[in-house]
Short mmCIF file of C-alpha atoms in Angstrom, two decimals:
data_model
loop_
_atom_site.label_atom_id
_atom_site.label_comp_id
_atom_site.label_asym_id
_atom_site.label_seq_id
_atom_site.Cartn_x
_atom_site.Cartn_y
_atom_site.Cartn_z
CA MET A 29 -0.34 -0.09 -0.26
CA SER A 30 1.38 3.32 -1.36
CA VAL A 31 2.17 6.40 1.65
CA PRO A 32 0.03 8.55 -0.72
CA HIS A 33 -3.04 6.13 0.25
CA ARG A 34 -2.80 6.62 3.94
CA ILE A 35 -2.51 10.20 4.35
CA PRO A 36 -6.13 10.36 4.88
CA GLY A 37 -6.01 7.66 7.72
CA LEU A 38 -3.05 9.57 9.23
CA PHE A 39 -5.11 12.44 9.11
CA LEU A 40 -8.00 11.06 11.41
CA MET A 41 -5.81 9.62 13.85
CA ALA A 42 -4.10 13.12 14.37
CA LEU A 43 -7.74 14.90 14.42
CA CYS A 44 -8.59 11.92 17.31
CA HIS A 45 -6.06 12.81 19.30
CA VAL A 46 -6.49 16.62 19.38
CA VAL A 47 -10.18 16.04 20.16
CA VAL A 48 -9.36 13.69 22.80
CA ILE A 49 -6.92 16.30 24.36
CA TYR A 50 -9.04 18.72 23.67
CA HIS A 51 -11.83 17.74 26.01
CA MET A 52 -9.23 15.77 28.72
CA LEU A 53 -6.82 18.56 30.10
CA GLU A 54 -7.28 21.92 31.30
CA ARG A 55 -6.57 24.01 28.33
CA ARG A 56 -3.77 26.84 28.79
CA TYR A 57 -5.08 28.91 26.04
CA SER A 58 -7.87 29.84 24.08
CA ARG A 59 -9.97 27.68 21.72
CA GLY A 60 -8.66 29.94 18.62
CA LYS A 61 -5.17 29.50 20.07
CA PHE A 62 -5.50 26.00 20.63
CA VAL A 63 -7.00 25.36 16.78
CA LEU A 64 -4.31 27.08 15.48
CA LEU A 65 -1.78 25.12 17.55
CA SER A 66 -3.22 21.65 16.76
CA CYS A 67 -2.97 22.60 13.01
CA LEU A 68 0.42 22.49 13.58
CA TYR A 69 0.53 19.51 15.50
CA VAL A 70 -2.16 17.93 12.51
CA THR A 71 0.90 18.97 9.53
CA SER A 72 3.46 17.88 11.81
CA PHE A 73 1.68 13.98 12.78
CA VAL A 74 1.08 13.25 9.34
CA CYS A 75 4.36 14.38 7.76
CA MET A 76 5.97 12.17 10.47
CA GLY A 77 3.89 9.37 9.84
CA ALA A 78 4.12 9.01 6.63
CA TYR A 79 7.68 9.31 6.82
CA THR A 80 7.65 6.53 9.41
CA TYR A 81 5.74 4.38 6.61
CA MET A 82 8.21 5.12 4.01
CA VAL A 83 11.21 3.75 5.97
CA SER A 84 11.86 0.50 7.75
CA GLY A 85 14.37 -0.95 10.37
CA ILE A 86 15.63 1.08 13.13
CA THR A 87 14.88 4.59 10.84
CA ALA A 88 11.22 3.39 11.59
CA THR A 89 11.54 2.39 15.01
CA PHE A 90 13.30 6.86 15.81
CA SER A 91 10.40 7.74 13.74
CA TYR A 92 7.73 6.00 15.61
CA LEU A 93 9.05 7.47 19.09
CA GLY A 94 9.26 10.68 17.27
CA VAL A 95 5.55 10.50 16.34
CA ALA A 96 5.36 10.02 20.26
CA VAL A 97 7.14 12.50 21.34
CA CYS A 98 5.47 15.12 18.66
CA LEU A 99 2.23 14.37 20.67
CA PHE A 100 3.63 14.50 24.31
CA LEU A 101 4.84 17.97 23.49
CA PHE A 102 1.51 18.99 21.78
CA PHE A 103 -0.01 17.50 25.51
CA CYS A 104 2.57 20.19 27.46
CA ILE A 105 2.24 22.81 25.11
CA VAL A 106 -1.83 23.40 25.58
CA SER A 107 -2.13 21.76 28.88
CA LYS A 108 -2.56 23.86 32.13
CA GLU A 109 -1.84 20.91 34.51
CA CYS A 110 1.84 19.83 35.99
CA LEU A 111 4.21 18.07 34.34
CA PRO A 112 3.63 14.79 36.51
CA LYS A 113 0.02 14.94 36.36
CA LYS A 114 -0.19 15.67 32.18
CA SER A 115 2.98 13.03 31.71
CA PHE A 116 0.58 10.42 33.61
CA LEU A 117 -2.45 11.30 31.30
CA PHE A 118 -0.47 11.34 28.23
CA LEU A 119 1.39 7.80 28.97
CA THR A 120 -2.09 6.35 29.74
CA TYR A 121 -3.70 7.49 26.78
CA PHE A 122 -0.85 6.66 24.38
CA GLY A 123 -0.70 3.42 26.18
CA LEU A 124 -4.71 2.75 25.94
CA PHE A 125 -4.04 4.11 22.04
CA SER A 126 -1.81 1.37 21.69
CA ILE A 127 -3.84 -1.42 23.00
CA ILE A 128 -7.04 -0.37 20.64
CA ASP A 129 -4.33 -0.72 17.70
CA ASN A 130 -2.76 -3.50 17.88
CA SER A 131 -5.92 -5.56 19.23
CA LEU A 132 -7.66 -4.47 16.24
CA LYS A 133 -4.59 -4.97 13.47
CA LEU A 134 -4.06 -8.35 15.08
CA MET A 135 -7.70 -8.86 14.94
CA VAL A 136 -8.28 -7.78 11.50
CA THR A 137 -5.17 -9.97 10.46
CA LEU A 138 -6.37 -13.31 11.55
CA LEU A 139 -9.99 -12.80 11.01
CA LEU A 140 -9.94 -11.00 7.82
CA PRO A 141 -6.39 -12.36 6.30
CA HIS A 142 -7.94 -11.71 2.57
CA LEU A 143 -8.93 -8.56 3.21
CA PRO A 144 -6.95 -5.89 0.91
CA ALA A 145 -4.44 -4.15 2.77
CA LEU A 146 -5.81 -0.86 2.02
CA ALA A 147 -9.17 -1.69 3.34
CA GLY A 148 -7.64 -3.14 6.40
CA TYR A 149 -6.04 -0.40 6.81
CA TYR A 150 -8.75 1.99 7.47
CA LEU A 151 -10.94 -0.31 9.11
CA VAL A 152 -8.73 -0.14 11.80
CA ASN A 153 -8.48 3.71 11.47
CA VAL A 154 -12.11 3.71 12.08
CA LEU A 155 -13.11 0.75 14.34
CA ARG A 156 -10.38 2.91 16.58
CA THR A 157 -11.39 6.33 16.29
CA ALA A 158 -15.06 4.72 17.31
CA ALA A 159 -13.56 3.08 20.62
CA LEU A 160 -11.32 6.30 21.28
CA LEU A 161 -14.38 8.52 21.47
CA LEU A 162 -16.69 6.31 23.42
CA ILE A 163 -13.73 5.74 25.98
CA LEU A 164 -13.52 9.29 26.25
CA ALA A 165 -17.16 10.17 26.81
CA LEU A 166 -16.86 7.34 29.25
CA TYR A 167 -14.10 9.44 30.74
CA LYS A 168 -15.54 12.30 31.10
CA ARG A 169 -18.85 11.11 32.45
CA PHE A 170 -17.21 9.47 35.27
CA ALA A 171 -13.32 9.71 35.45
CA ALA A 172 -13.39 13.69 34.75
CA PRO A 173 -15.03 14.67 37.76
CA VAL A 174 -12.66 12.86 39.90
CA MET A 175 -9.10 14.25 38.30
CA GLN A 176 -9.89 17.97 38.18
CA SER A 177 -10.73 17.64 41.69
CA LEU A 178 -7.72 16.65 42.58
CA ALA A 179 -5.31 19.60 43.46
CA ASP A 180 -1.79 19.47 41.75
CA ILE A 181 -0.44 19.26 45.30
CA LYS A 182 0.86 15.31 44.99
CA LYS A 183 3.51 15.77 42.21
CA GLY A 184 5.95 12.70 43.83
CA ARG A 185 2.22 10.38 43.52
CA TRP A 186 1.75 11.92 39.89
CA TRP A 187 5.45 11.00 39.29
CA ASN A 188 5.10 7.73 40.44
CA LEU A 189 1.95 6.85 38.47
CA ALA A 190 3.58 8.25 35.72
CA LEU A 191 6.63 5.66 35.72
CA ILE A 192 3.78 2.92 36.01
CA ALA A 193 1.58 4.11 32.99
CA LEU A 194 5.74 4.56 31.39
CA LEU A 195 6.21 1.09 32.02
CA PHE A 196 3.12 -0.65 30.47
CA TYR A 197 3.63 2.39 27.21
CA LEU A 198 6.86 0.57 26.48
CA LEU A 199 5.73 -3.28 26.40
CA GLN A 200 3.09 -1.98 23.77
CA ALA A 201 5.34 0.03 21.95
CA ALA A 202 7.66 -3.01 21.55
CA ILE A 203 4.71 -4.78 20.15
CA THR A 204 3.64 -1.86 17.71
CA ILE A 205 7.51 -2.19 16.91
CA LEU A 206 6.76 -5.91 16.21
CA LEU A 207 3.82 -5.52 14.09
CA TYR A 208 5.60 -3.59 11.62
CA VAL A 209 8.62 -6.16 11.69
CA GLU A 210 7.05 -8.93 9.57
CA ASN A 211 8.31 -12.56 10.07
CA THR A 212 9.53 -11.81 13.07
CA ILE A 213 7.08 -13.28 15.55
CA SER A 214 3.96 -15.39 14.65
CA ASP A 215 0.45 -13.22 14.77
CA THR A 216 -0.88 -16.34 17.40
CA TYR A 217 1.84 -15.96 19.90
CA LEU A 218 2.10 -12.31 19.40
CA LEU A 219 -1.71 -11.78 20.10
CA PHE A 220 -0.95 -14.13 23.25
CA ILE A 221 1.58 -11.95 24.70
CA PHE A 222 -0.19 -8.92 23.79
CA ILE A 223 -3.58 -10.56 25.89
CA THR A 224 -1.58 -11.28 28.69
CA ILE A 225 0.50 -7.55 28.86
CA SER A 226 -3.21 -6.24 28.50
CA LEU A 227 -4.37 -8.05 31.20
CA VAL A 228 -1.72 -7.27 33.76
CA MET A 229 -1.57 -3.90 32.54
CA CYS A 230 -5.93 -3.70 33.76
CA ALA A 231 -4.67 -5.37 36.94
CA VAL A 232 -2.26 -2.47 37.78
CA TYR A 233 -4.31 0.23 36.65
CA ALA A 234 -7.09 -1.01 39.10
CA VAL A 235 -4.08 -0.08 41.64
CA VAL A 236 -3.40 2.92 39.56
CA PHE A 237 -6.95 4.96 40.31
CA SER A 238 -7.55 3.26 43.58
CA ASN A 239 -4.32 5.20 44.58
CA ILE A 240 -6.37 7.81 42.84
CA SER A 241 -9.02 7.54 44.86
CA TYR A 242 -7.15 7.86 48.04
CA MET A 243 -5.57 10.75 46.81
CA LYS A 244 -8.91 12.42 46.15
CA LYS A 245 -9.73 11.32 49.62
CA ASP A 246 -6.80 13.41 51.21
CA ALA A 247 -7.42 16.35 49.33
CA GLU A 248 -11.02 16.19 51.27
CA THR A 249 -9.58 15.32 54.11
CA GLU A 250 -7.39 18.31 54.11
CA LEU A 251 -10.69 20.43 53.31
CA ILE A 252 -12.31 18.80 56.11
CA ARG A 253 -9.52 19.62 58.37
CA GLN A 254 -9.61 23.46 57.04
CA ASN A 255 -13.52 23.12 58.36
CA ALA A 256 -12.84 22.57 61.60
CA VAL A 257 -9.99 25.30 61.72
CA HIS A 258 -12.45 27.85 60.49
CA PHE A 259 -15.19 27.13 62.75
CA SER A 260 -13.14 26.65 65.42
CA SER A 261 -11.50 30.18 64.88
CA ARG A 262 -15.56 30.80 64.65
CA LEU A 263 -16.36 29.73 68.18
CA SER A 264 -13.20 31.93 69.61
CA VAL A 265 -14.41 34.52 68.38
CA LEU A 266 -17.76 34.21 69.52
CA GLN A 267 -16.47 33.43 72.63
CA ASN A 268 -14.36 36.70 72.67
CA ALA A 269 -17.76 38.49 72.01
CA GLU A 270 -19.62 36.69 74.79
CA GLU A 271 -16.97 37.44 77.46
CA ALA A 272 -17.03 41.22 76.27
CA ASN A 273 -21.03 41.11 76.32
CA ARG A 274 -20.63 39.37 80.04
CA ARG A 275 -18.20 42.40 81.10
CA LEU A 276 -20.33 44.82 79.63
CA ARG A 277 -23.47 43.95 81.53
CA HIS A 278 -21.37 43.61 84.41
CA ASP A 279 -20.24 47.11 84.15
CA MET A 280 -24.04 48.29 83.34
CA ARG A 281 -24.44 49.82 86.87
CA HIS A 282 -21.50 51.97 87.25
CA HIS A 283 -22.12 53.34 83.83
CA ILE A 284 -25.79 54.05 84.79
CA GLU A 285 -24.39 55.46 88.16
CA THR A 286 -21.87 57.96 85.94
CA ILE A 287 -24.62 59.05 83.97
CA ALA A 288 -26.38 60.00 86.79
CA GLU A 289 -23.83 62.09 88.57
CA TYR A 290 -23.72 64.34 85.20
CA ALA A 291 -27.26 64.16 84.67
CA LYS A 292 -27.02 65.76 88.47
CA SER A 293 -24.74 68.39 87.59
CA GLU A 294 -27.05 69.10 83.82
CA ASP A 295 -23.77 68.22 82.25
CA HIS A 296 -25.60 67.19 78.94
CA SER A 297 -22.58 67.32 76.42
CA ALA A 298 -20.42 65.13 78.93
CA ILE A 299 -24.03 62.27 78.58
CA LEU A 300 -24.18 62.53 75.29
CA ALA A 301 -20.15 61.76 74.88
CA TYR A 302 -20.11 59.44 77.19
CA ILE A 303 -23.30 57.43 75.63
CA GLY A 304 -21.19 57.74 72.53
CA GLU A 305 -18.06 56.08 73.63
CA TYR A 306 -20.32 53.50 75.49
CA ARG A 307 -22.30 52.95 72.39
CA SER A 308 -18.60 52.55 70.57
CA GLU A 309 -17.65 49.64 73.03
CA ILE A 310 -21.09 48.20 72.21
CA SER A 311 -20.58 48.07 68.40
CA ASP A 312 -16.83 46.88 68.67
CA ALA A 313 -17.77 43.73 70.91
CA ALA A 314 -20.61 42.76 68.92
CA VAL A 315 -20.42 40.04 66.43
CA LYS A 316 -20.87 41.19 62.66
CA GLU A 317 -23.08 39.52 60.71
CA TYR A 318 -22.09 39.39 57.02
CA SER A 319 -24.39 36.92 55.02
CA LEU A 320 -27.13 34.90 55.43
CA ASN A 321 -24.93 32.05 54.69
CA ARG A 322 -24.26 30.38 57.65
CA THR A 323 -20.46 29.18 56.02
CA ILE A 324 -19.87 32.17 54.14
CA ASN A 325 -20.54 34.25 57.09
CA SER A 326 -18.11 32.07 59.47
CA ILE A 327 -15.30 32.42 57.44
CA LEU A 328 -15.70 36.17 56.89
CA THR A 329 -15.85 36.46 61.01
CA VAL A 330 -13.22 34.44 61.17
CA TYR A 331 -10.88 36.55 59.29
CA GLY A 332 -12.44 39.73 59.91
CA GLY A 333 -11.31 39.52 63.24
CA LYS A 334 -7.65 38.25 61.99
CA ALA A 335 -7.53 41.63 59.74
CA ALA A 336 -8.70 43.50 62.69
CA GLU A 337 -5.40 41.53 64.76
CA ASN A 338 -2.96 43.37 61.85
CA GLY A 339 -4.28 46.50 61.43
CA ILE A 340 -5.45 45.54 58.06
CA ASP A 341 -9.26 47.43 56.76
CA PHE A 342 -11.84 44.70 55.86
CA SER A 343 -14.31 45.43 53.76
CA VAL A 344 -17.43 43.25 52.93
CA GLN A 345 -20.03 43.44 50.49
CA CYS A 346 -22.14 40.22 50.17
CA ASN A 347 -25.65 38.97 48.74
CA THR A 348 -25.95 35.46 48.71
CA ALA A 349 -29.10 33.19 49.17
CA LYS A 350 -28.96 31.59 52.99
CA ASP A 351 -28.41 28.32 51.02
CA LEU A 352 -26.15 27.30 47.89
CA LYS A 353 -25.55 24.91 45.74
CA MET A 354 -22.39 24.02 47.45
CA ARG A 355 -20.88 21.66 49.73
CA GLU A 356 -19.65 23.54 52.93
CA ILE A 357 -16.06 22.15 52.42
CA ASP A 358 -15.91 23.41 48.67
CA ILE A 359 -16.85 27.06 50.22
CA ILE A 360 -14.55 26.98 52.77
CA ALA A 361 -11.78 25.64 50.55
CA LEU A 362 -12.24 28.35 48.04
CA LEU A 363 -13.19 31.24 50.02
CA GLY A 364 -11.09 30.55 53.08
CA ASN A 365 -8.10 30.00 50.97
CA LEU A 366 -8.75 33.38 49.17
CA LEU A 367 -8.94 35.52 52.32
CA GLU A 368 -5.60 33.54 53.53
CA ASN A 369 -4.03 34.02 50.58
CA ALA A 370 -4.94 37.88 50.75
CA LEU A 371 -4.26 38.07 54.88
CA HIS A 372 -0.56 36.70 54.37
CA GLY A 373 -0.40 39.01 50.69
CA CYS A 374 -0.99 41.74 52.72
CA LEU A 375 1.29 41.37 55.65
CA GLU A 376 4.19 40.60 52.92
CA SER A 377 3.65 43.49 51.12
CA GLY A 378 5.83 45.68 54.07
CA LYS A 379 3.15 48.43 53.01
CA GLU A 380 1.70 51.20 55.53
CA LYS A 381 -1.70 50.62 53.93
CA LEU A 382 -3.36 47.42 53.94
CA SER A 383 -6.48 46.66 53.16
CA ILE A 384 -8.43 43.44 52.10
CA GLU A 385 -12.12 43.90 50.06
CA ILE A 386 -14.35 41.04 49.45
CA HIS A 387 -17.27 41.24 47.05
CA ILE A 388 -19.54 38.01 46.84
CA ARG A 389 -22.91 38.03 45.01
CA GLN A 390 -25.04 35.18 43.70
CA GLN A 391 -26.63 35.83 39.94
CA ASP A 392 -28.85 33.66 38.70
CA SER A 393 -26.87 30.26 38.61
CA ARG A 394 -23.66 32.00 39.34
CA LEU A 395 -21.36 32.56 42.04
CA ILE A 396 -19.37 35.49 41.82
CA ILE A 397 -16.36 36.25 44.35
CA LEU A 398 -14.30 39.28 43.78
CA CYS A 399 -11.01 39.63 46.17
CA ASN A 400 -8.87 43.12 45.94
CA ASN A 401 -5.92 42.83 48.72
CA THR A 402 -2.75 44.67 49.14
CA CYS A 403 0.34 42.50 47.95
CA PRO A 404 3.61 42.42 47.78
CA ASP A 405 5.53 43.68 44.79
CA HIS A 406 7.67 40.81 43.70
CA LEU A 407 4.44 38.44 43.00
CA ILE A 408 4.17 37.45 39.88
CA LEU A 409 1.64 36.19 37.19
CA SER A 410 2.06 33.59 34.76
CA ASP A 411 -1.31 32.21 32.94
CA SER A 412 -3.44 34.62 35.03
CA LEU A 413 -2.13 32.69 38.28
CA PRO A 414 0.35 33.55 40.69
CA ALA A 415 3.84 31.56 39.69
CA GLY A 416 4.84 28.60 41.54
CA LYS A 417 1.28 28.43 42.95
CA SER A 418 0.40 27.64 46.81
CA ILE A 419 -1.47 24.57 47.97
CA GLY A 420 -3.92 27.41 48.86
CA ILE A 421 -4.44 28.46 45.30
CA SER A 422 -4.54 24.77 43.71
CA SER A 423 -7.31 24.12 46.16
CA ILE A 424 -9.24 27.18 44.99
CA LEU A 425 -8.32 26.16 41.44
CA SER A 426 -10.09 23.04 42.42
CA VAL A 427 -13.12 23.93 43.47
CA CYS A 428 -13.74 26.10 40.36
CA ARG A 429 -12.90 23.40 38.16
CA LYS A 430 -15.39 20.86 39.96
CA TYR A 431 -17.89 24.16 39.43
CA HIS A 432 -17.13 24.64 35.97
CA GLY A 433 -16.02 28.08 36.73
CA ASN A 434 -12.73 30.11 35.75
CA LEU A 435 -10.07 31.85 38.70
CA ASP A 436 -8.48 34.83 37.07
CA TYR A 437 -5.60 37.06 39.04
CA LYS A 438 -4.72 40.48 38.22
CA ILE A 439 -1.90 42.77 39.59
CA GLU A 440 -2.79 46.57 39.03
CA ASN A 441 -1.66 49.57 41.28
CA GLU A 442 -0.45 47.45 44.23
CA THR A 443 -3.40 45.61 44.53
CA CYS A 444 -4.16 41.66 44.10
CA SER A 445 -7.59 40.82 42.13
CA VAL A 446 -9.16 37.82 42.26
CA CYS A 447 -12.21 36.57 40.57
CA ALA A 448 -13.60 33.64 40.91
CA VAL A 449 -16.99 32.72 39.15
CA LEU A 450 -18.62 29.33 39.72
CA ASN A 451 -21.70 27.88 37.98
CA LEU A 452 -23.71 26.77 40.93
#
């Protein structure tokens, strides 16, 4: 079969890769730029694939590896994920691609030995594409929410998973190379080896995804820990407020006697000044109610107290319903980490005037949170996120992804502005 006859099949294969990547990964670029990069990738893939069919021996082997490297680079360029995570996703996808590709080629060879080479080539292409799109649909339905809910905080674990995926990919790649080298090994024996490796791979991947499940549980445990910390802080604030109110009630008799003495001497200005001072003291002792939502109000109360302790102006505008279609631990992971980072940003800035402004509003089925805070001069953004993002930012980003929203950072006039939009 001539190389020109294979080019439409190569194009279909490359297009399948692009569709899978578009839906599998958290994209770094806009849709337009992604399409442009995809066109460059498809062109490179078709050229390298055609060259692979033209050569043989060791040259074909290196050319095949070049095709794999080309796809991995495309993964890296268009994805926002951390390197170990996207390495694991790439190796898993390409290993799965190899399983489907090899199995279909062996089945067509054994079951349809008289089928023309060109017809067999395109039959494998069409069936493989259909199988991959079906698996992609299942991934988006069941696995994607779990993968997206994991913040990029366990890079060591992702590297371990990537190494496991690499091992099986190399085994599948070896079978692929044997398929291209004719008369090296019988198809029946090759199919036996392939089935054995695939079964072992499925067993190991069962362990892998069990590990991923534990990673998700670890992430949720951390959120529960944050929940406990915030409500513990909230309890401390309430206890302090109750102690202040108890003291005010105890001193009430002395306040009344003082006002009575001023009244006897008809010193009205002193009475008004004393009452104003007493009213201010009562206001300071009261616990502010920022939101109808209990969880949001608790977080704002805690960080309002922390801001006051550190001399930071704390301003809140909040308009939300009493009940939100969000889990409490997700609200805490988002808003708690947002305010924690804002508090640290103020303290690290070294500036004289420190402030935190938080605006929260519910608009139709969306929750919009805007946080402005004084920030240090050395804060640098990369792809609309702080460079070398912390665990807190990863948690915020994870919640935004879970609710199909977005997160955007901006720095202007010594102020860091964070906008989080979630679809409830």
